[in-house]
Short mmCIF file of C-alpha atoms in Angstrom, two decimals:
data_model
loop_
_atom_site.label_atom_id
_atom_site.label_comp_id
_atom_site.label_asym_id
_atom_site.label_seq_id
_atom_site.Cartn_x
_atom_site.Cartn_y
_atom_site.Cartn_z
CA MET A 540 -9.77 -4.69 -21.50
CA LYS A 541 -7.59 -5.84 -18.58
CA ILE A 542 -5.50 -8.98 -19.03
CA GLU A 543 -4.31 -11.35 -16.32
CA ILE A 544 -2.20 -14.48 -16.85
CA VAL A 545 -2.72 -17.33 -14.41
CA ASP A 546 0.21 -19.76 -14.60
CA THR A 547 0.11 -21.71 -11.33
CA ILE A 548 -2.27 -24.21 -9.73
CA ALA A 549 -2.53 -21.89 -6.74
CA GLY A 550 -3.60 -19.14 -9.13
CA LEU A 551 -6.34 -21.38 -10.52
CA GLU A 552 -7.66 -21.92 -7.01
CA ARG A 553 -7.65 -18.17 -6.40
CA VAL A 554 -9.80 -17.36 -9.44
CA GLU A 555 -12.02 -20.47 -9.28
CA ALA A 556 -15.11 -18.79 -7.85
CA GLU A 557 -14.92 -15.95 -10.39
CA TRP A 558 -14.35 -18.44 -13.20
CA LEU A 559 -17.38 -20.54 -12.23
CA ASP A 560 -19.47 -17.39 -12.03
CA LEU A 561 -18.48 -16.70 -15.66
CA PHE A 562 -19.75 -20.20 -16.51
CA ARG A 563 -23.17 -19.17 -15.17
CA ARG A 564 -23.08 -16.09 -17.40
CA SER A 565 -22.04 -18.04 -20.53
CA ASP A 566 -24.20 -19.75 -23.12
CA GLU A 567 -21.47 -22.25 -24.07
CA ARG A 568 -19.33 -24.09 -21.55
CA TYR A 569 -17.65 -27.48 -21.46
CA LEU A 570 -16.22 -29.75 -18.79
CA PRO A 571 -12.57 -29.48 -19.98
CA GLN A 572 -12.82 -25.71 -19.32
CA ASP A 573 -13.82 -26.15 -15.68
CA PRO A 574 -11.02 -24.91 -13.36
CA ARG A 575 -11.52 -27.88 -11.03
CA VAL A 576 -10.99 -30.28 -13.91
CA LEU A 577 -7.89 -28.37 -15.01
CA ARG A 578 -6.41 -28.52 -11.51
CA ALA A 579 -6.94 -32.29 -11.46
CA PHE A 580 -5.31 -32.55 -14.88
CA PHE A 581 -2.20 -30.58 -13.88
CA ALA A 582 -1.88 -32.58 -10.66
CA SER A 583 -1.95 -35.82 -12.69
CA GLU A 584 0.65 -34.65 -15.22
CA GLY A 585 3.58 -34.71 -12.84
CA GLY A 586 5.12 -31.45 -14.03
CA ARG A 587 4.73 -32.10 -17.75
CA SER A 588 1.94 -29.50 -18.13
CA HIS A 589 1.45 -26.04 -16.65
CA PRO A 590 -1.39 -23.51 -16.91
CA LEU A 591 -1.04 -20.39 -19.02
CA VAL A 592 -4.63 -19.18 -18.69
CA VAL A 593 -5.67 -15.77 -20.02
CA MET A 594 -8.31 -13.95 -17.94
CA LEU A 595 -9.96 -10.92 -19.61
CA ARG A 596 -11.95 -8.36 -17.63
CA GLU A 597 -13.97 -5.30 -18.52
CA ARG A 598 -14.93 -2.76 -15.83
CA GLY A 599 -13.74 -5.23 -13.23
CA GLN A 600 -15.90 -8.13 -14.39
CA LEU A 601 -14.55 -11.32 -15.98
CA VAL A 602 -15.80 -11.58 -19.56
CA CYS A 603 -13.57 -14.27 -21.08
CA VAL A 604 -11.26 -17.11 -20.07
CA ALA A 605 -8.85 -18.68 -22.56
CA PRO A 606 -7.71 -21.92 -20.81
CA PHE A 607 -4.31 -22.36 -22.45
CA PHE A 608 -1.64 -24.65 -21.02
CA THR A 609 1.88 -25.70 -21.93
CA TRP A 610 2.62 -29.36 -22.54
CA ARG A 611 6.00 -31.04 -22.88
CA GLY A 612 5.84 -33.79 -25.49
CA GLY A 613 7.21 -34.40 -28.97
CA PHE A 614 6.80 -33.46 -32.61
CA ARG A 615 6.18 -36.61 -34.65
CA PHE A 616 7.41 -37.02 -38.18
CA SER A 617 4.93 -39.54 -39.49
CA ALA A 618 3.65 -41.11 -42.67
CA SER A 619 0.01 -41.96 -42.14
CA LEU A 620 -0.07 -44.13 -38.99
CA VAL A 621 3.67 -44.87 -38.99
CA THR A 622 5.95 -42.77 -36.78
CA LEU A 623 9.27 -42.13 -38.54
CA ALA A 624 10.95 -40.04 -35.84
CA GLU A 625 10.14 -37.76 -32.95
CA VAL A 626 11.89 -34.69 -31.54
CA PRO A 627 11.16 -33.08 -28.14
CA ALA A 628 8.77 -30.15 -28.30
CA ARG A 629 7.02 -27.80 -25.89
CA MET A 630 3.52 -27.07 -27.08
CA LEU A 631 0.87 -24.55 -26.17
CA LYS A 632 -2.62 -26.05 -26.23
CA LEU A 633 -6.16 -24.99 -25.44
CA ALA A 634 -8.08 -27.05 -22.90
CA SER A 635 -11.10 -26.92 -25.18
CA GLU A 636 -11.40 -25.94 -28.80
CA ARG A 637 -13.18 -22.74 -27.72
CA MET A 638 -12.76 -20.09 -25.07
CA VAL A 639 -15.33 -19.23 -22.43
CA TYR A 640 -17.22 -16.00 -23.11
CA ALA A 641 -19.82 -14.03 -21.18
CA ARG A 642 -23.09 -13.75 -23.10
CA ASP A 643 -22.54 -10.10 -23.97
CA ALA A 644 -18.78 -10.31 -24.58
CA ASP A 645 -17.08 -9.17 -27.78
CA ARG A 646 -15.90 -12.65 -28.78
CA GLU A 647 -13.62 -11.54 -31.60
CA GLY A 648 -12.01 -8.83 -29.44
CA CYS A 649 -11.47 -11.29 -26.59
CA CYS A 650 -9.99 -13.86 -28.94
CA VAL A 651 -7.48 -11.42 -30.45
CA ALA A 652 -6.49 -10.20 -26.97
CA ALA A 653 -5.93 -13.76 -25.73
CA LEU A 654 -3.86 -14.84 -28.77
CA THR A 655 -1.78 -11.67 -28.43
CA ALA A 656 -1.23 -12.20 -24.72
CA VAL A 657 0.12 -15.77 -25.00
CA ARG A 658 2.51 -14.74 -27.77
CA ASP A 659 4.40 -12.71 -25.17
CA TYR A 660 5.22 -15.99 -23.36
CA ARG A 661 6.95 -17.70 -26.30
CA ASP A 662 9.92 -18.59 -24.11
CA ARG A 663 7.72 -21.21 -22.46
CA TYR A 664 6.72 -23.14 -25.59
CA ASP A 665 7.90 -23.82 -29.15
CA PHE A 666 4.62 -23.59 -31.04
CA MET A 667 0.86 -23.56 -30.53
CA VAL A 668 -1.19 -26.53 -31.66
CA LEU A 669 -4.96 -26.42 -32.10
CA PRO A 670 -5.79 -29.82 -33.62
CA GLU A 671 -9.57 -29.82 -33.81
CA LEU A 672 -11.13 -26.40 -34.23
CA THR A 673 -14.76 -27.00 -35.14
CA LEU A 674 -15.90 -24.65 -37.87
CA PRO A 675 -17.12 -21.97 -37.79
CA SER A 676 -14.52 -20.86 -35.23
CA THR A 677 -13.89 -17.41 -33.80
CA ILE A 678 -10.20 -18.30 -33.48
CA VAL A 679 -9.95 -19.03 -37.20
CA ASP A 680 -11.91 -15.89 -38.03
CA VAL A 681 -9.53 -13.53 -36.19
CA LEU A 682 -6.14 -15.05 -36.97
CA HIS A 683 -5.43 -12.35 -39.55
CA ARG A 684 -5.69 -9.82 -36.71
CA ALA A 685 -3.37 -11.69 -34.31
CA PRO A 686 0.36 -10.80 -34.33
CA TRP A 687 1.75 -14.23 -35.22
CA THR A 688 4.45 -14.34 -37.88
CA ALA A 689 3.54 -17.75 -39.26
CA LEU A 690 0.43 -19.87 -39.55
CA GLU A 691 0.66 -23.52 -40.49
CA ILE A 692 -2.37 -25.54 -41.51
CA ARG A 693 -1.07 -29.08 -41.15
CA GLY A 694 -3.19 -31.80 -42.62
CA LYS A 695 -6.51 -31.66 -44.39
CA ARG A 696 -9.77 -30.62 -42.80
CA ASP A 697 -11.32 -33.40 -40.77
CA ARG A 698 -14.79 -34.12 -39.44
CA ALA A 699 -16.10 -34.08 -35.89
CA TYR A 700 -19.01 -36.23 -34.82
CA ARG A 701 -21.64 -35.92 -32.14
CA HIS A 702 -25.01 -37.37 -31.24
CA ASP A 703 -27.69 -34.98 -30.07
CA LEU A 704 -30.14 -37.00 -28.00
CA GLY A 705 -33.69 -37.20 -29.20
CA GLU A 706 -36.88 -38.64 -27.76
CA SER A 707 -35.56 -42.16 -27.16
CA HIS A 708 -33.01 -44.72 -28.28
CA GLU A 709 -35.80 -46.56 -30.09
CA ALA A 710 -36.62 -43.39 -32.01
CA PHE A 711 -32.95 -43.01 -32.95
CA LEU A 712 -32.81 -46.58 -34.27
CA ALA A 713 -35.99 -45.99 -36.22
CA SER A 714 -34.30 -43.04 -37.94
CA LEU A 715 -31.60 -45.31 -39.35
CA SER A 716 -31.76 -47.34 -42.51
CA ARG A 717 -32.89 -50.94 -42.29
CA LYS A 718 -29.39 -52.10 -43.16
CA ARG A 719 -27.81 -50.10 -40.34
CA ARG A 720 -30.31 -51.39 -37.79
CA LYS A 721 -29.51 -54.91 -38.96
CA ASN A 722 -25.78 -54.28 -38.57
CA ILE A 723 -26.26 -52.97 -35.03
CA ARG A 724 -28.24 -56.08 -34.06
CA ARG A 725 -25.51 -58.23 -35.56
CA ASP A 726 -22.66 -56.37 -33.82
CA THR A 727 -24.27 -56.54 -30.39
CA LYS A 728 -26.00 -59.95 -30.51
CA SER A 729 -23.10 -62.03 -29.21
CA TRP A 730 -22.39 -59.51 -26.41
CA ARG A 731 -25.92 -59.32 -24.98
CA THR A 732 -25.07 -61.98 -22.39
CA ALA A 733 -21.69 -60.40 -21.55
CA THR A 734 -21.06 -58.01 -18.65
CA PHE A 735 -21.23 -54.33 -19.59
CA ARG A 736 -20.54 -52.00 -16.68
CA ARG A 737 -20.78 -48.28 -16.28
CA ILE A 738 -17.88 -46.85 -14.26
CA GLU A 739 -18.80 -43.80 -12.19
CA ARG A 740 -17.47 -44.19 -8.63
CA ALA A 741 -13.98 -43.44 -7.33
CA ASP A 742 -13.67 -46.95 -5.85
CA GLU A 743 -14.22 -48.43 -9.33
CA VAL A 744 -11.35 -46.56 -10.98
CA GLU A 745 -8.49 -48.82 -9.90
CA GLY A 746 -10.16 -51.97 -11.26
CA PHE A 747 -11.20 -50.18 -14.42
CA LEU A 748 -7.65 -49.03 -15.16
CA THR A 749 -6.33 -52.56 -14.48
CA ALA A 750 -8.72 -53.79 -17.16
CA VAL A 751 -7.63 -50.97 -19.49
CA ALA A 752 -4.02 -52.08 -19.04
CA ALA A 753 -4.94 -55.67 -19.92
CA ILE A 754 -6.82 -54.59 -23.03
CA SER A 755 -3.99 -52.25 -24.01
CA ARG A 756 -1.58 -55.16 -24.42
CA HIS A 757 -3.60 -56.33 -27.40
CA SER A 758 -5.17 -53.09 -28.61
CA TRP A 759 -4.28 -51.01 -31.65
CA GLN A 760 -3.26 -48.10 -29.40
CA GLY A 761 -1.01 -50.31 -27.30
CA GLN A 762 0.68 -51.80 -30.35
CA ASN A 763 1.23 -48.46 -32.05
CA PHE A 764 1.77 -45.94 -29.24
CA GLY A 765 3.21 -47.92 -26.36
CA MET A 766 1.82 -50.20 -23.69
CA TRP A 767 0.03 -49.02 -20.60
CA SER A 768 2.82 -48.05 -18.19
CA GLU A 769 2.87 -47.75 -14.40
CA ALA A 770 3.42 -44.01 -14.75
CA ARG A 771 0.39 -43.67 -17.00
CA HIS A 772 -1.67 -45.80 -14.64
CA ALA A 773 -0.77 -43.57 -11.69
CA SER A 774 -1.53 -40.43 -13.67
CA TYR A 775 -4.96 -41.63 -14.83
CA LEU A 776 -5.79 -42.99 -11.40
CA GLY A 777 -5.76 -39.55 -9.76
CA TYR A 778 -7.38 -37.89 -12.76
CA LEU A 779 -10.32 -40.27 -13.07
CA GLN A 780 -10.85 -40.38 -9.31
CA ALA A 781 -11.12 -36.58 -9.37
CA PHE A 782 -13.73 -36.88 -12.12
CA ALA A 783 -15.63 -39.41 -10.03
CA GLU A 784 -15.52 -37.23 -6.92
CA GLY A 785 -16.87 -34.32 -8.98
CA GLY A 786 -19.71 -36.48 -10.33
CA TRP A 787 -18.32 -36.30 -13.87
CA LEU A 788 -16.92 -39.79 -14.53
CA ARG A 789 -18.77 -41.88 -17.07
CA SER A 790 -16.72 -44.72 -18.49
CA TYR A 791 -17.62 -48.25 -19.55
CA LEU A 792 -16.11 -51.74 -19.49
CA LEU A 793 -17.16 -54.78 -21.54
CA GLU A 794 -16.16 -58.23 -20.30
CA ASP A 795 -16.76 -61.64 -21.84
CA ALA A 796 -18.51 -64.56 -20.11
CA SER A 797 -15.32 -65.53 -18.31
CA GLY A 798 -14.81 -62.01 -16.92
CA ALA A 799 -11.92 -61.15 -19.24
CA PRO A 800 -11.92 -57.48 -20.30
CA MET A 801 -12.69 -57.05 -23.99
CA ALA A 802 -13.28 -53.33 -24.53
CA PHE A 803 -13.32 -50.06 -22.64
CA ILE A 804 -14.70 -46.60 -23.23
CA MET A 805 -13.14 -43.73 -21.28
CA GLY A 806 -15.42 -40.75 -20.90
CA TRP A 807 -16.71 -38.02 -18.65
CA GLN A 808 -19.89 -35.99 -18.54
CA GLY A 809 -20.72 -32.46 -17.47
CA TYR A 810 -22.58 -29.33 -18.61
CA GLY A 811 -24.84 -31.43 -20.79
CA THR A 812 -22.13 -33.16 -22.82
CA LEU A 813 -20.75 -36.69 -22.55
CA HIS A 814 -17.15 -36.55 -23.82
CA TYR A 815 -16.29 -39.87 -25.48
CA GLU A 816 -12.55 -39.55 -25.05
CA GLU A 817 -11.04 -42.94 -25.84
CA ILE A 818 -12.00 -46.44 -26.83
CA GLY A 819 -9.87 -49.57 -26.86
CA PHE A 820 -10.58 -53.23 -27.50
CA ASP A 821 -8.74 -56.55 -27.51
CA GLY A 822 -7.54 -56.90 -31.09
CA ARG A 823 -7.45 -60.69 -30.83
CA HIS A 824 -11.28 -60.58 -30.91
CA ARG A 825 -11.59 -58.05 -33.71
CA ASP A 826 -13.97 -60.22 -35.73
CA ALA A 827 -16.47 -60.16 -32.83
CA ALA A 828 -16.42 -56.32 -32.87
CA PRO A 829 -16.23 -55.73 -29.08
CA GLY A 830 -15.41 -52.03 -29.50
CA ILE A 831 -18.36 -51.39 -31.82
CA ALA A 832 -20.64 -53.43 -29.55
CA ALA A 833 -19.51 -51.42 -26.50
CA THR A 834 -20.35 -48.17 -28.29
CA HIS A 835 -23.86 -49.31 -29.16
CA LEU A 836 -24.45 -50.61 -25.64
CA MET A 837 -23.25 -47.26 -24.29
CA MET A 838 -25.75 -45.44 -26.48
CA GLU A 839 -28.58 -47.53 -25.07
CA ASP A 840 -27.45 -46.64 -21.56
CA VAL A 841 -27.03 -42.95 -22.38
CA TYR A 842 -30.74 -42.63 -23.16
CA THR A 843 -31.85 -44.18 -19.86
CA HIS A 844 -29.29 -43.08 -17.23
CA ARG A 845 -28.46 -39.40 -16.64
CA PRO A 846 -29.02 -38.57 -20.33
CA PRO A 847 -26.85 -35.66 -21.53
CA ARG A 848 -27.94 -33.28 -24.27
CA THR A 849 -25.22 -34.55 -26.58
CA VAL A 850 -22.46 -37.15 -26.91
CA ASP A 851 -19.24 -35.67 -28.31
CA PHE A 852 -17.27 -38.30 -30.24
CA GLY A 853 -14.48 -35.93 -31.22
CA TYR A 854 -12.85 -35.82 -34.63
CA GLY A 855 -11.52 -38.44 -37.03
CA ASP A 856 -13.31 -40.98 -39.19
CA ASN A 857 -14.35 -44.28 -37.68
CA ARG A 858 -17.12 -46.69 -38.53
CA TYR A 859 -18.76 -46.47 -35.10
CA LYS A 860 -18.88 -42.67 -35.24
CA GLU A 861 -20.54 -42.60 -38.62
CA VAL A 862 -23.20 -45.06 -37.44
CA VAL A 863 -24.19 -43.43 -34.14
CA ALA A 864 -23.58 -39.74 -34.89
CA ASN A 865 -26.44 -37.60 -36.11
CA VAL A 866 -24.42 -34.38 -36.42
CA THR A 867 -21.22 -33.99 -38.48
CA LEU A 868 -19.07 -30.86 -38.34
CA GLU A 869 -15.99 -29.78 -40.27
CA THR A 870 -12.78 -29.21 -38.27
CA GLN A 871 -9.53 -27.40 -39.06
CA PRO A 872 -6.14 -28.24 -37.55
CA LEU A 873 -3.91 -25.21 -36.90
CA HIS A 874 -0.36 -24.57 -35.71
CA LEU A 875 1.09 -21.15 -34.85
CA PHE A 876 4.83 -20.63 -34.53
CA ASP A 877 7.67 -18.09 -34.86
CA ARG A 878 10.97 -19.96 -34.85
CA ARG A 879 12.78 -21.05 -38.02
CA ARG A 880 13.53 -24.51 -36.60
CA TRP A 881 9.84 -25.34 -36.49
CA ARG A 882 9.20 -23.87 -39.93
CA VAL A 883 11.69 -26.41 -41.26
CA ALA A 884 10.08 -29.22 -39.23
CA PHE A 885 6.60 -28.43 -40.52
CA ALA A 886 7.86 -28.04 -44.11
CA THR A 887 9.47 -31.50 -43.87
CA GLN A 888 6.26 -33.01 -42.53
CA ARG A 889 4.29 -31.37 -45.37
CA LYS A 890 6.48 -33.18 -47.90
CA ILE A 891 5.97 -36.47 -46.06
CA ASP A 892 2.21 -35.85 -46.01
CA ALA A 893 2.27 -35.22 -49.78
CA LEU A 894 4.13 -38.49 -50.43
CA ALA A 895 1.74 -40.40 -48.17
CA GLU A 896 -1.27 -38.91 -49.94
CA HIS A 897 0.24 -39.87 -53.32
CA ALA A 898 0.71 -43.44 -52.06
CA ARG A 899 -2.87 -43.50 -50.81
CA ARG A 900 -4.19 -42.39 -54.21
CA VAL A 901 -2.16 -45.05 -56.00
CA ALA A 902 -3.46 -47.69 -53.59
CA ALA A 903 -7.04 -46.49 -54.13
CA GLU A 904 -6.64 -46.65 -57.92
CA ARG A 905 -5.48 -50.24 -57.62
CA GLY A 906 -8.21 -51.22 -55.14
CA LEU A 907 -5.73 -51.73 -52.29
CA GLU A 908 -6.62 -48.79 -50.02
CA ASP A 909 -8.61 -50.76 -47.43
CA ARG A 910 -6.04 -53.54 -47.33
CA LEU A 911 -3.18 -51.05 -46.89
CA ARG A 912 -5.00 -49.17 -44.11
CA ASP A 913 -5.71 -52.43 -42.26
CA LEU A 914 -2.06 -53.49 -42.63
CA LEU A 915 -0.84 -50.20 -41.17
CA LYS A 916 -3.22 -50.47 -38.23
CA ARG A 917 -2.09 -53.99 -37.40
CA ARG A 918 1.66 -53.52 -37.68
CA ARG A 919 3.96 -52.63 -34.84
CA PRO A 920 6.09 -49.61 -35.80
CA THR A 921 9.84 -49.70 -35.28
CA VAL A 922 9.83 -46.24 -33.70
CA ARG A 923 7.26 -45.26 -31.11
CA PRO A 924 6.84 -42.19 -28.96
CA PRO A 925 7.53 -42.85 -25.28
CA PRO A 926 4.38 -43.42 -23.16
CA PRO A 927 3.32 -40.58 -20.86
#
């Protein structure tokens, strides 16, 4: 098996046609793996991220692409939702939780070869982070054959949610319990007369991001992870416009009767999957559930306009995911590293996680778990990671 490393945007352009041909010969492909999407991502990152893509060929034909990239960010020491401290870190990530394989490729052999190849570039990153590997996973299956000196499983297994579209939205509602249907009617009733817009065109992106910035000032994400900055606005502007120009943008904006933005959903669709990437809502109107309403209104639209095969809600528990998802998968977070410094960092975080879990159990025993979780979500932490 011949290995090639592509580590420049120009290199991505050079192999684009071959890469897209592999997509046509693959049974499983996703929009984040598309080389055109990756080029748009790196252009929007302003030098913070760089490709480290592994191309594997047999008898001259491309059989696997592992779309790795390096990302300059930070390692967060955190207790539940509270950030205690952050240290700079260079991470190696995978553009999707899976690699791209030709139909007849030896997936396990390709996976071992790719993991071995990126290990030789350890001077470019501190550790590898794979936060949401959906099980079963070829990567997890072959780790014992990969030459990494340390494997860290940080955090407990999580769940990933998706909605595989059926016959109609009405049929989906009919599959739910009477109580859930009643809750959906209640959550959306007051927003039926509001403006709910689908964002798909490049000329809509600027106004959409202005609304996102306004919502961010009062959203949970904005309060906990930093307000929407000019740098972030500029980065997302180019990225989402590239999605729109490729025909992949599918985001949503909910506004009240006065035209004030209440909730947004950031997403993109391609290769049969709508990726539900981020949701935010104005926390001052939490009791009216604008975020939950926006999700239900989106699901109605998904069944009537360019319906995908599935809606991928990603991982992590949330009320809206549990209600609209009809498929639940187990996920496993993984970190791979070699250096002692990061062994110490991960060991420290493990101890913090254990203390946080003990506090959660005590709160649950005393009937305070929901109240504590809500308090943590509403508070503004004293230490926050810098915005992108």
